[in-house]
Coordinates of C-alpha atoms and ligand atoms in Angstrom, one line a residue:
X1 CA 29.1 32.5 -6.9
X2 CA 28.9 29.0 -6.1
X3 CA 25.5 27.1 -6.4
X4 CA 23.7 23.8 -5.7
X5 CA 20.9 22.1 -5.8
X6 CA 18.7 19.5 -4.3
X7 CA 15.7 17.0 -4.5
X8 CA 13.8 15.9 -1.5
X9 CA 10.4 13.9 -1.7
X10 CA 8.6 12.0 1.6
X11 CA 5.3 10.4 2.1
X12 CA 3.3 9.8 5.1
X13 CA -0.3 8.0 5.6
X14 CA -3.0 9.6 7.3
X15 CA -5.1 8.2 9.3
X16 CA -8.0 9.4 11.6
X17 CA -7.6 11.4 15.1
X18 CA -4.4 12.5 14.5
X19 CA -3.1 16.4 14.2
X20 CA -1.9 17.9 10.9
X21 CA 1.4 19.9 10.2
X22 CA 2.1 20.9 6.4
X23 CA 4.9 23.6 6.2
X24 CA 5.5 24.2 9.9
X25 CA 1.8 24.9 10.2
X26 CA -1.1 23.4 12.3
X27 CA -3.9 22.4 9.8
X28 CA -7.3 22.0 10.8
X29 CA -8.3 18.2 10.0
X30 CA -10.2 15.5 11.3
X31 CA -7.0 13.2 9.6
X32 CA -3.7 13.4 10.4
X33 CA -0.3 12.1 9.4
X34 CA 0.9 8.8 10.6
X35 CA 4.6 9.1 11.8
X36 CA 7.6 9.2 14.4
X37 CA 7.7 12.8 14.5
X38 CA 5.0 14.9 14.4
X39 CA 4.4 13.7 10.3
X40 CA 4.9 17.1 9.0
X41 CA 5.7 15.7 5.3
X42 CA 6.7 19.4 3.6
X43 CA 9.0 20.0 6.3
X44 CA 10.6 16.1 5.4
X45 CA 11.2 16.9 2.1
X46 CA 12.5 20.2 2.3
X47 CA 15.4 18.8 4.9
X48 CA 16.0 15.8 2.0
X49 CA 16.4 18.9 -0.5
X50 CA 18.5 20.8 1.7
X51 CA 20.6 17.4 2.6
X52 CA 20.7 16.4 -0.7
X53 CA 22.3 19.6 -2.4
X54 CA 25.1 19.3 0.6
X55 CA 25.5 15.5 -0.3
X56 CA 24.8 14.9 3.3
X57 CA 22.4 11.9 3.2
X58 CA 19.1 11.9 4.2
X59 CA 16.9 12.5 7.3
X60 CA 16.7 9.0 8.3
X61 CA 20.4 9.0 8.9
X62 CA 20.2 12.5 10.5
X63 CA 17.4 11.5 12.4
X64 CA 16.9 8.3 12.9
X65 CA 12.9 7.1 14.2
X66 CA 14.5 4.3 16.1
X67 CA 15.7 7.4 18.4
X68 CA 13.1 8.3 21.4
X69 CA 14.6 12.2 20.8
X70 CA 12.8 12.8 17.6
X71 CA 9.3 11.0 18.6
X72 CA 6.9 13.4 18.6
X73 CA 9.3 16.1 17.5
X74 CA 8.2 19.8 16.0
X75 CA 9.6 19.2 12.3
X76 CA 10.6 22.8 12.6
X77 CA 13.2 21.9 15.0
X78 CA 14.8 19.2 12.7
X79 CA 14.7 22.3 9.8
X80 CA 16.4 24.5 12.3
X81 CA 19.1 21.6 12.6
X82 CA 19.5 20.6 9.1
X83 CA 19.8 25.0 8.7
X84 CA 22.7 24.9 10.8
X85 CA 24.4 22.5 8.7
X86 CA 24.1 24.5 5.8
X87 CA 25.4 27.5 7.8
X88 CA 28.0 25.8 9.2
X89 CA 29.5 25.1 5.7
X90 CA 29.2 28.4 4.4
X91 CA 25.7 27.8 2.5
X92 CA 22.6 30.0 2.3
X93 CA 19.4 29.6 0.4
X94 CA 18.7 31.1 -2.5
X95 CA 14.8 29.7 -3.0
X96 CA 12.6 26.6 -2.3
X97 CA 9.8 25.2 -4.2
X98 CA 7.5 22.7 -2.9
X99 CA 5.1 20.6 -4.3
X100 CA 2.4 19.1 -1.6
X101 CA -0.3 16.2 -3.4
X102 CA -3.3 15.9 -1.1
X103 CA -6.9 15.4 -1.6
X104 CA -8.2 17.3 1.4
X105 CA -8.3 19.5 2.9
X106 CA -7.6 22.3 1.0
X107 CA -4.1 23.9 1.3
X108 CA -4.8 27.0 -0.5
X109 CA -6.0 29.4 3.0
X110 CA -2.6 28.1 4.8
X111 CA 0.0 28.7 2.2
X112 CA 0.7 32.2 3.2
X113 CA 1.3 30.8 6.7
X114 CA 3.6 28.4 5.8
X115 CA 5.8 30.1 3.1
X116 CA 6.4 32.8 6.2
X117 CA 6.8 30.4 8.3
X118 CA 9.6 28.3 6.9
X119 CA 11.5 31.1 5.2
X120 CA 12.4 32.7 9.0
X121 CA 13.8 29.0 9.3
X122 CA 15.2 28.8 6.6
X123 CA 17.0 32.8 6.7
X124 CA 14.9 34.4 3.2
X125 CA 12.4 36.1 2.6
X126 CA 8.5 34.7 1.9
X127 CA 9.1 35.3 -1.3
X128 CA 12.3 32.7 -1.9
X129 CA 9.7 30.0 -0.7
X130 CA 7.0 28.8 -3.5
X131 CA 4.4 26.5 -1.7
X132 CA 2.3 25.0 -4.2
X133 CA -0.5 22.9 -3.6
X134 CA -2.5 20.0 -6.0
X135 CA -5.0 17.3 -5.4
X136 CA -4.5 14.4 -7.8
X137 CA -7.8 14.2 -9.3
X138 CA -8.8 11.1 -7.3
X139 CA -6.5 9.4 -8.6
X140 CA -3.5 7.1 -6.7
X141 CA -3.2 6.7 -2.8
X142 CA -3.4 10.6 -2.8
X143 CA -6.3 10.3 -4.3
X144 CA -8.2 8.0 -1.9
X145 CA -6.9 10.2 1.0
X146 CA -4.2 7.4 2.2
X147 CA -1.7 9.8 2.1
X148 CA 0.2 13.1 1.5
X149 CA 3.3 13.3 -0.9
X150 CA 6.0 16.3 -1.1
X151 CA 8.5 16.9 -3.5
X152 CA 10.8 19.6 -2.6
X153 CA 13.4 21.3 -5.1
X154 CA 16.0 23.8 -3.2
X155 CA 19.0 26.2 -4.3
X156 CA 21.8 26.9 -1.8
X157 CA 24.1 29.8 -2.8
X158 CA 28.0 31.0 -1.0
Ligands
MG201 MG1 8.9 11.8 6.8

């Protein structure tokens, strides 16, 4: 069996008044994410991980925010098109881990949501996708509630 791997890390702002999507999943919060798309950071990094371990770039070059298409876009749609990639070239995915740092609100009540969410994108089962969730102590722009950061770590198996 043939295996790789990949990395994949984003970071948006938040900011007030805006909706929040972590892991393909609507999160209720006064603050949002700050972005082209609809700023749904997990989803990001996952498609940098997925991306990465086929040596195809990035998102930015996949989808550009200079193009009017992606403004506003559901993240799960740019997963669903970064999944046919990996398809196309004979890939599936073993397992994802992710890594989300935010202050608040807490991630813990969504996680089930989101792990079932992304692995019917992603072809697995919920449990192939780990979801874990950390504050950062206060500490860092995390820590003031500036922002969210993902780091994303995926296996892809043919
Ligand atoms: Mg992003």
């Amino acid at each position: 069996m043939d295996v790789r791997i990949g990395n994949g890390y984003d970071v948006h702002a938040l900011a007030d008044g805006l909706p929040m999507f972590l892991g393909g999943v609507a999160i209720p919060s006064e603050r949002g994410f700050v972005a082209h798309s609809d700023g749904d950071v997990a989803i990001h990094a996952l498609c940098d991980g997925l991306l990465g371990a086929l040596a195809l770039g990035d998102i930015g070059k996949h989808f550009p925010d200079s193009d009017p298409r992606y403004k506003g876009i559901d993240s799960k749609r740019l997963l669903e098109q970064v999944m046919a990639l990996v398809r196309e070239q004979g890939w599936a995915v073993g397992n994802v881990d992710l890594i989300i740092a935010l202050q608040a609100p807490k991630l813990a009540p969504h996680i089930p949501a989101m792990r079932q969410t992304l692995a019917s994108i992603l072809g697995v089962e919920a449990d192939q996708v780990s979801v874990k969730a950390t504050t950062t102590e206060r500490l860092g722009f995390v820590g003031r509630e500036e922002g969210c950061e993902v780091w994303a770590t995926v296996l892809i198996k043919k």
